[in-house]
Coordinates of C-alpha atoms and ligand atoms in Angstrom, one line a residue:
M617 CA -7.5 29.8 -8.8
G618 CA -6.0 29.8 -5.2
K619 CA -6.4 27.1 -2.9
L620 CA -9.9 25.8 -2.0
W621 CA -8.8 26.9 1.9
S622 CA -7.4 30.0 1.0
G623 CA -10.2 32.5 2.5
R624 CA -8.3 33.0 5.8
F625 CA -5.0 33.6 4.7
D626 CA -3.0 36.6 4.0
K627 CA -0.5 35.3 2.0
E628 CA 0.2 32.5 -0.8
S629 CA 1.5 29.3 0.4
S630 CA 5.1 28.6 -0.5
S631 CA 6.1 26.1 -3.0
L632 CA 8.1 24.6 -0.6
L633 CA 5.0 24.0 2.0
D634 CA 3.2 22.8 -1.5
E635 CA 6.1 20.5 -2.3
F636 CA 6.1 18.8 1.4
N637 CA 2.3 19.0 2.4
A638 CA 0.7 17.5 -1.2
S639 CA -0.5 13.7 -1.4
L640 CA -1.7 14.3 -4.5
P641 CA 1.8 12.7 -6.5
F642 CA 0.7 9.3 -4.7
D643 CA -3.4 9.4 -3.7
K644 CA -4.1 10.3 -7.7
K645 CA -4.0 6.6 -7.9
L646 CA -7.8 7.6 -6.3
Y647 CA -9.2 9.4 -8.4
K648 CA -12.1 6.7 -9.0
Q649 CA -13.0 6.2 -5.7
D650 CA -13.1 10.2 -5.0
I651 CA -15.2 10.4 -8.2
K652 CA -17.0 7.2 -7.2
G653 CA -17.5 8.6 -3.9
S654 CA -18.3 12.2 -4.5
T655 CA -21.2 10.7 -7.5
A656 CA -22.7 8.9 -4.8
H657 CA -22.6 11.9 -2.2
A658 CA -24.3 14.5 -4.7
K659 CA -27.2 12.1 -5.5
M660 CA -27.7 11.9 -2.1
L661 CA -28.0 15.6 -1.5
A662 CA -30.1 16.0 -4.4
R663 CA -32.4 13.2 -2.9
Q664 CA -32.6 15.4 0.5
G665 CA -33.1 18.6 -1.9
I666 CA -30.2 20.2 -0.7
L667 CA -29.2 20.2 -5.0
S668 CA -31.1 20.8 -7.3
K669 CA -32.0 18.0 -9.8
D670 CA -30.1 20.1 -12.3
E671 CA -26.9 20.9 -10.0
Y672 CA -26.8 17.1 -9.4
K673 CA -26.7 16.1 -13.1
S674 CA -24.1 19.0 -14.1
I675 CA -22.3 17.3 -11.1
K676 CA -22.2 13.6 -12.4
N677 CA -21.5 14.7 -15.7
G678 CA -18.9 17.1 -14.8
L679 CA -17.1 14.4 -12.7
K680 CA -17.8 11.4 -15.5
A681 CA -15.6 14.2 -17.7
I682 CA -12.9 14.3 -15.1
Q683 CA -12.9 10.5 -14.9
K684 CA -12.6 10.3 -18.7
E685 CA -10.2 13.3 -18.9
I686 CA -7.8 11.3 -16.2
E687 CA -7.8 8.1 -18.4
A688 CA -7.1 10.1 -21.3
G689 CA -4.2 10.9 -19.4
K690 CA -5.1 14.3 -20.2
F691 CA -5.5 15.6 -16.9
E692 CA -3.5 18.5 -15.4
F693 CA -2.7 17.2 -12.0
K694 CA -1.2 20.7 -10.4
I695 CA 0.9 20.5 -6.7
K696 CA -1.0 23.1 -5.8
D697 CA -4.4 21.4 -5.6
E698 CA -2.9 19.2 -2.7
D699 CA -5.0 16.2 -3.2
I700 CA -6.9 13.9 -5.6
H701 CA -9.7 15.4 -3.5
M702 CA -9.0 19.2 -4.2
A703 CA -7.7 18.8 -7.5
I704 CA -10.9 16.9 -9.0
E705 CA -13.2 19.6 -7.0
S706 CA -11.8 22.3 -8.1
R707 CA -11.5 21.0 -11.6
L708 CA -14.8 20.9 -11.1
T709 CA -16.0 24.1 -10.4
E710 CA -13.4 25.4 -13.4
N711 CA -15.8 23.5 -15.6
I712 CA -19.4 23.4 -14.7
G713 CA -19.3 27.0 -12.0
D714 CA -21.1 27.1 -9.1
A715 CA -22.9 23.8 -8.9
G716 CA -19.4 22.6 -8.3
K717 CA -19.1 24.5 -5.4
K718 CA -22.0 22.8 -3.8
L719 CA -20.6 19.2 -3.7
H720 CA -18.9 19.7 -0.7
T721 CA -22.3 20.3 1.2
A722 CA -22.2 17.8 4.3
R723 CA -18.6 16.6 3.9
S724 CA -15.0 17.1 4.4
R725 CA -11.7 15.9 3.0
N726 CA -11.6 13.8 6.3
D727 CA -14.3 11.5 5.4
Q728 CA -13.8 11.6 1.6
V729 CA -10.0 10.5 2.1
A730 CA -11.6 7.9 4.6
L731 CA -14.2 6.8 2.0
D732 CA -11.8 6.6 -1.1
F733 CA -9.0 4.7 0.8
R734 CA -11.6 2.1 2.3
L735 CA -12.9 1.9 -0.9
Y736 CA -9.5 1.0 -2.6
V737 CA -8.4 -1.0 0.7
L738 CA -11.5 -3.4 0.0
E739 CA -11.4 -3.4 -3.9
N740 CA -7.8 -4.5 -3.5
S741 CA -8.2 -7.4 -0.8
T742 CA -10.7 -8.9 -2.8
D743 CA -8.4 -8.7 -5.8
I744 CA -5.5 -10.1 -3.9
S745 CA -7.9 -12.9 -2.6
K746 CA -8.8 -13.6 -5.9
S747 CA -5.2 -13.5 -7.1
L748 CA -4.3 -16.2 -4.1
K749 CA -7.1 -18.8 -4.6
K750 CA -4.9 -18.8 -8.6
V751 CA -2.3 -20.1 -6.9
I752 CA -4.2 -22.9 -4.1
K753 CA -6.0 -23.9 -7.5
T754 CA -1.9 -24.7 -9.3
I755 CA -1.2 -26.3 -6.4
L756 CA -4.1 -28.5 -5.9
K757 CA -3.3 -29.3 -9.6
I758 CA 0.3 -30.7 -8.9
S759 CA -0.8 -32.5 -5.9
K760 CA -3.1 -34.6 -8.0
K761 CA -0.8 -35.9 -9.4
H762 CA 2.0 -36.5 -6.6
T763 CA 0.1 -38.3 -4.0
D764 CA 2.3 -41.3 -4.6
T765 CA 5.1 -39.6 -4.9
L766 CA 7.5 -39.8 -1.9
I767 CA 9.3 -37.2 -0.1
P768 CA 11.6 -36.9 2.4
G769 CA 9.6 -35.2 5.2
M770 CA 12.1 -33.1 7.3
T771 CA 12.0 -31.4 11.1
H772 CA 15.2 -29.2 11.3
L773 CA 15.7 -29.6 8.1
Q774 CA 16.7 -33.2 9.1
H775 CA 15.1 -36.6 7.5
A776 CA 12.3 -37.0 9.9
Q777 CA 9.4 -39.5 8.1
P778 CA 8.3 -40.3 4.4
L779 CA 5.5 -38.1 3.1
N780 CA 4.1 -37.7 -0.2
F781 CA 4.6 -34.6 -2.1
A782 CA 1.1 -33.8 -2.7
F783 CA 0.8 -33.3 1.3
H784 CA 3.5 -31.2 1.6
L785 CA 2.4 -29.1 -1.0
L786 CA -0.9 -29.0 0.5
A787 CA 0.3 -27.5 3.5
Y788 CA 1.1 -24.4 2.0
A789 CA -2.5 -24.4 0.4
Q790 CA -3.7 -24.1 4.0
M791 CA -1.6 -21.5 4.5
F792 CA -2.8 -19.7 1.8
K793 CA -6.6 -20.4 2.9
R794 CA -6.3 -19.0 6.2
D795 CA -4.8 -15.6 4.5
I796 CA -8.0 -15.4 2.1
E797 CA -10.0 -15.7 5.2
R798 CA -8.1 -13.2 6.9
F799 CA -8.8 -11.0 3.6
E800 CA -12.2 -11.8 3.8
S801 CA -13.0 -11.3 7.6
S802 CA -11.1 -7.9 6.8
I803 CA -13.8 -7.2 4.1
K804 CA -16.5 -8.2 6.5
R805 CA -15.8 -5.9 9.5
N806 CA -14.5 -2.7 7.3
N807 CA -17.5 -2.7 5.2
I808 CA -18.8 0.5 6.8
S809 CA -19.0 4.0 4.9
P810 CA -17.5 6.7 6.4
I811 CA -19.2 9.3 4.0
G812 CA -21.3 11.6 5.8
C813 CA -19.1 11.6 8.6
A814 CA -17.8 15.3 7.8
A815 CA -14.6 16.6 9.9
L816 CA -15.2 14.9 13.1
A817 CA -18.6 15.4 14.1
G818 CA -20.9 14.9 11.7
T819 CA -23.4 17.4 10.4
P820 CA -26.3 19.6 10.9
H821 CA -27.2 19.3 6.9
N822 CA -30.6 16.5 6.8
I823 CA -28.4 13.7 5.1
D824 CA -29.2 10.2 4.4
R825 CA -26.2 8.1 5.4
D826 CA -28.0 4.8 4.8
F827 CA -28.5 5.6 0.8
T828 CA -24.7 6.5 0.6
A829 CA -23.7 4.0 2.3
K830 CA -25.9 1.6 -0.3
E831 CA -25.3 3.3 -3.2
L832 CA -21.4 2.4 -2.7
G833 CA -21.9 -1.5 -2.1
F834 CA -21.2 -1.2 2.0
K835 CA -23.2 -3.1 4.2
F836 CA -24.2 0.1 6.7
P837 CA -22.9 3.5 7.3
S838 CA -20.1 4.2 10.1
G839 CA -21.0 4.2 13.7
N840 CA -19.5 7.3 15.5
C841 CA -18.1 9.9 13.4
L842 CA -15.2 10.4 15.6
D843 CA -14.2 7.5 15.4
T844 CA -14.5 7.1 11.5
V845 CA -12.3 10.0 10.3
S846 CA -9.3 9.1 12.3
D847 CA -9.9 5.0 11.9
R848 CA -6.9 3.8 9.9
D849 CA -7.4 -0.3 11.0
F850 CA -8.5 -1.0 7.3
A851 CA -5.6 0.2 6.1
L852 CA -3.5 -2.1 9.0
E853 CA -5.4 -5.1 8.3
I854 CA -4.3 -5.2 4.7
L855 CA -0.9 -4.7 5.3
F856 CA -1.2 -7.5 8.2
N857 CA -3.0 -9.6 6.0
I858 CA 0.1 -9.3 2.9
A859 CA 2.9 -9.3 5.3
T860 CA 1.1 -12.8 6.7
M861 CA 0.9 -14.1 3.1
F862 CA 4.2 -13.1 1.9
M863 CA 5.7 -14.4 5.5
H864 CA 4.3 -17.8 3.8
I865 CA 5.3 -17.3 0.3
S866 CA 8.7 -16.9 1.8
R867 CA 8.6 -19.8 3.2
L868 CA 7.6 -21.9 -0.2
C869 CA 10.2 -20.3 -2.1
E870 CA 12.2 -20.8 0.4
E871 CA 11.7 -24.7 -0.2
L872 CA 11.7 -23.9 -3.8
I873 CA 15.0 -22.4 -3.8
L874 CA 16.2 -25.4 -2.1
W875 CA 14.3 -28.1 -3.8
S876 CA 15.6 -26.2 -7.0
S877 CA 19.7 -26.5 -6.1
Y878 CA 21.9 -29.6 -6.6
E879 CA 21.7 -30.9 -3.4
F880 CA 18.2 -31.6 -3.7
K881 CA 17.0 -31.5 -7.8
F882 CA 13.4 -31.8 -7.1
I883 CA 12.4 -29.3 -9.3
T884 CA 13.8 -27.3 -12.1
F885 CA 12.4 -23.9 -12.3
S886 CA 11.4 -23.3 -16.4
D887 CA 13.6 -21.1 -18.3
E888 CA 11.4 -18.6 -18.9
Y889 CA 11.1 -17.9 -15.2
S890 CA 14.8 -18.4 -14.4
T891 CA 18.0 -15.9 -14.7
G892 CA 21.5 -16.7 -15.5
S893 CA 24.4 -14.8 -14.6
S894 CA 27.0 -12.4 -15.8
I895 CA 30.0 -14.0 -15.4
M896 CA 29.1 -18.7 -14.3
P897 CA 27.8 -19.3 -17.7
Q898 CA 26.9 -22.3 -16.5
K899 CA 24.2 -21.0 -13.5
K900 CA 20.6 -20.8 -13.9
N901 CA 19.0 -18.9 -10.6
P902 CA 16.2 -18.9 -8.8
D903 CA 15.4 -14.9 -8.8
V904 CA 11.8 -14.9 -8.7
A905 CA 11.6 -17.6 -5.8
E906 CA 14.4 -15.5 -4.0
L907 CA 12.9 -12.0 -4.8
L908 CA 9.4 -13.1 -3.5
R909 CA 10.9 -14.4 -0.4
G910 CA 12.8 -10.7 -0.2
K911 CA 9.7 -9.1 -1.0
S912 CA 8.3 -10.1 2.7
G913 CA 10.7 -7.4 4.2
R914 CA 9.5 -4.3 2.3
V915 CA 5.7 -5.6 2.9
Y916 CA 6.6 -5.9 6.7
G917 CA 8.5 -2.3 6.8
N918 CA 4.9 -1.0 5.4
L919 CA 3.4 -2.6 8.3
I920 CA 5.4 -1.5 11.2
S921 CA 5.3 1.9 9.8
L922 CA 2.0 2.5 9.4
M923 CA 1.2 1.1 12.6
T924 CA 4.3 3.6 14.0
V925 CA 2.4 6.4 12.5
M926 CA -1.3 5.7 14.4
K927 CA 0.5 5.5 17.6
G928 CA -0.1 8.1 20.0
L929 CA -2.3 10.2 17.2
P930 CA -5.2 12.1 19.5
L931 CA -8.4 12.4 17.7
A932 CA -9.8 13.0 15.5
Y933 CA -8.2 13.4 12.0
N934 CA -4.4 14.6 11.8
K935 CA -2.1 15.0 8.9
D936 CA -0.2 12.4 10.2
T937 CA -2.9 9.9 8.5
Q938 CA -1.8 11.3 5.2
E939 CA 2.0 8.6 5.5
D940 CA -1.3 5.8 5.2
K941 CA -1.0 5.8 1.7
E942 CA 2.0 4.8 0.0
G943 CA 2.5 1.9 2.1
V944 CA -0.6 0.3 1.0
F945 CA 0.0 1.1 -2.2
D946 CA 2.9 -0.6 -2.5
S947 CA 2.3 -3.7 -0.3
V948 CA -1.2 -4.4 -2.9
E949 CA 1.0 -3.6 -6.0
T950 CA 4.0 -6.0 -5.0
S951 CA 1.4 -8.6 -3.8
M952 CA -0.1 -7.9 -7.3
I953 CA 2.5 -8.7 -9.4
S954 CA 4.0 -11.3 -7.4
L955 CA 1.0 -13.9 -6.9
K956 CA 1.1 -13.6 -10.6
I957 CA 4.7 -15.0 -11.4
L958 CA 4.5 -17.2 -7.8
N959 CA 1.4 -18.7 -9.7
E960 CA 3.4 -18.8 -13.3
S961 CA 6.5 -20.3 -11.5
L962 CA 4.4 -22.9 -10.0
K963 CA 2.7 -23.8 -13.3
T964 CA 5.8 -23.9 -15.0
M965 CA 8.2 -25.9 -13.1
Q966 CA 9.5 -29.6 -13.9
I967 CA 8.6 -31.7 -10.8
H968 CA 11.9 -34.7 -10.5
K969 CA 10.1 -37.4 -8.8
D970 CA 12.7 -40.0 -9.0
N971 CA 15.0 -37.5 -7.2
M972 CA 12.5 -37.2 -4.6
D973 CA 12.0 -40.5 -4.8
K974 CA 16.0 -41.0 -4.1
A975 CA 16.3 -39.0 -1.3
T976 CA 13.6 -41.1 0.8
K977 CA 16.3 -43.5 0.8
V978 CA 18.6 -42.0 3.0
G979 CA 18.3 -40.7 6.3
H980 CA 16.5 -44.1 8.0
L981 CA 13.4 -42.2 7.2
S982 CA 11.4 -45.4 8.7
A983 CA 12.9 -45.6 12.4
T984 CA 9.8 -44.4 13.7
D985 CA 8.1 -47.0 12.2
L986 CA 10.4 -49.7 13.4
A987 CA 9.7 -48.2 17.3
D988 CA 6.5 -47.8 16.9
Y989 CA 6.4 -51.8 15.5
L990 CA 7.9 -52.9 18.5
V991 CA 5.8 -51.3 20.4
Q992 CA 2.6 -52.6 18.5
K993 CA 3.6 -56.5 18.8
N994 CA 4.1 -55.9 22.3
I995 CA 7.9 -56.5 21.8
V996 CA 9.1 -53.8 24.0
S997 CA 7.5 -49.9 26.0
F998 CA 8.1 -47.4 23.5
R999 CA 11.0 -45.7 25.4
D1000 CA 13.3 -49.3 24.9
A1001 CA 11.7 -49.3 21.6
H1002 CA 13.6 -46.2 21.0
F1003 CA 16.9 -47.5 22.0
I1004 CA 17.0 -50.5 20.4
T1005 CA 15.8 -48.6 17.1
G1006 CA 18.9 -46.2 17.8
K1007 CA 21.0 -49.3 17.8
V1008 CA 19.7 -50.6 14.4
V1009 CA 20.2 -47.0 13.1
N1010 CA 23.9 -47.5 14.5
L1011 CA 24.2 -50.6 12.4
A1012 CA 22.6 -49.1 9.6
D1013 CA 25.0 -46.1 9.4
K1014 CA 28.1 -48.9 9.7
L1015 CA 27.0 -50.7 6.8
D1016 CA 26.0 -47.7 4.8
K1017 CA 22.7 -48.7 4.5
D1018 CA 19.5 -47.0 5.0
M1019 CA 17.4 -48.9 7.8
S1020 CA 15.1 -50.0 5.1
E1021 CA 17.7 -51.6 3.0
L1022 CA 18.5 -53.8 6.0
N1023 CA 17.6 -57.3 6.3
I1024 CA 15.9 -59.5 8.4
K1025 CA 19.2 -61.1 9.5
E1026 CA 21.0 -57.6 10.4
L1027 CA 17.9 -56.6 12.3
Q1028 CA 17.9 -59.7 14.5
K1029 CA 21.5 -58.7 15.0
I1030 CA 20.1 -55.8 17.1
D1031 CA 17.2 -57.8 18.9
K1032 CA 16.4 -61.4 18.1
R1033 CA 12.2 -60.4 18.8
I1034 CA 12.3 -58.8 15.4
E1035 CA 10.6 -60.7 12.9
K1036 CA 10.5 -60.8 9.4
D1037 CA 6.6 -58.8 9.3
V1038 CA 9.3 -55.9 9.6
L1039 CA 10.1 -55.2 6.8
S1040 CA 6.7 -54.3 5.4
F1041 CA 6.6 -51.5 8.2
L1042 CA 10.2 -50.7 7.1
N1043 CA 9.3 -50.2 3.4
L1044 CA 9.3 -45.9 3.0
R1045 CA 5.9 -46.1 1.0
N1046 CA 3.9 -48.1 3.4
S1047 CA 5.4 -46.0 6.0
M1048 CA 4.0 -42.9 4.7
N1049 CA 0.8 -45.0 4.1
A1050 CA 0.6 -46.3 8.0
R1051 CA -0.2 -42.3 8.7
N1052 CA -3.3 -42.7 8.1
S1053 CA -4.9 -40.3 11.2
F1054 CA -6.7 -37.9 10.2
G1055 CA -4.8 -34.8 8.8
G1056 CA -1.9 -37.4 8.2
T1057 CA 0.3 -38.1 5.1
S1058 CA -1.0 -41.3 3.6
T1059 CA -2.5 -41.1 0.1
K1060 CA -5.8 -41.8 1.4
S1061 CA -5.8 -39.1 3.6
T1062 CA -3.9 -36.5 1.6
K1063 CA -6.6 -37.6 -1.0
K1064 CA -9.4 -36.8 1.1
Q1065 CA -7.7 -33.0 1.9
L1066 CA -7.4 -32.6 -1.6
K1067 CA -11.5 -33.1 -1.5
E1068 CA -12.0 -30.9 1.0
F1069 CA -10.3 -28.1 -0.5
K1070 CA -12.0 -28.4 -3.6
K1071 CA -15.2 -28.3 -1.3
W1072 CA -14.4 -24.9 -0.4
L1073 CA -13.5 -23.4 -3.2
K1074 CA -16.5 -23.7 -4.9
Q1075 CA -18.3 -22.8 -1.5
G1076 CA -16.1 -19.4 -2.1
S1077 CA -17.2 -18.9 -5.9
K1078 CA -20.6 -19.3 -5.1
Ligands
LIG649 N1 -4.6 14.5 2.0 C1 -5.4 14.2 3.0 C2 -4.5 13.0 3.0 O1 -4.8 12.2 2.9 C3 -6.7 14.4 3.1 C4 -7.4 14.9 4.3 C5 -6.5 15.9 4.5 N2 -7.8 16.6 5.3 C6 -7.3 17.4 6.1 N3 -8.5 18.4 7.5 N4 -6.2 18.6 6.1 O2 -4.7 12.5 4.4

């Protein structure tokens, strides 16, 4: 059979054009969504009396058979068919005859592709959110055991104040929670059905778009056909949501990489999720975390690429839009495998509590506590307290001690007004627990944060 649109042409298209123009090699991924959409459309046409019941039945069964054929690897994808929409329609007509030719009544490939791709994006947004939730659950599980594990908190990658390890991990759980909320809000916003918009202007046929919308699980039919067939905001949103999620993953991975180095030795990745070197026998490399960090490059690229494709397009459908799919497929597939391996790596890594603890003993993490002590005791203003504490830091450095290890005599050398009770302020665990303000690092506050997360997870799964 010739091309479905070949009526007005005298000559066959060149095979070079076919190769260049076709989206079939990649949009065949959308076969399920295409069949689902066509079945719903045919059902609506039959309800409206546009198709007979028998025609609907034979279309429905014909589409089912094609799905089986595709899934059994027996469907012959022909580049001449151009895309998955025409490939399926041609095969349907080949198999069931004239009824197949009626399926395209009151629709166009423009609303068809908008539907298929939107369904794909919505389904995968849900799947990615679910996978990301698993990562959060793992983080919570680890955190539960480490609300009292000291770790140096950093700013500028310099020791700042003592934290507990759970508090540190929960910062990432917050990022991932925002990511999930972003996916969810995109799903909500884009939950509208494009089918029935036809080429750009709607259709003179007496169709029922509310019915197809419901049948396909959408909230409503879209409100303006011209917008709907050219809108790719839903695709941009998933790309942005994925890009932001990878920005967070890459930050976590950067820390995991640092922590797995000999300089830190806070964690060790399990052998199953580490790699070796072809030349240096001693090496155990954090390839997984590095690759995850690196993947942000390609998913950012996919976002920028589609933003650029969409820029300046006149209404309505333009073939440029066919460039929307590969990047989204890539970002989605990258997300699915990445989240799985991130989760496994986190679950199986060893955590070296003692090394974390040791690391808090350098860098004068309780310096701010000394300054706060001097203020709270009404000894001096904060600015003067800062200066005095600086002198204490200087002394500690000269004595090759951490500030938390200074004795009262040494402290009083700098300022006589410092009393013995200061020692409990300089204690690192006390310092961590002193930050008990809402959202702070104290063990108590961290436990509250954990509880809030659990509540949120439960609400989400209802
Ligand atoms: N393969 C096309 C795409 O992916 C389908 C829509 C084609 N529409 C058209 N009028 N040529 O965008």
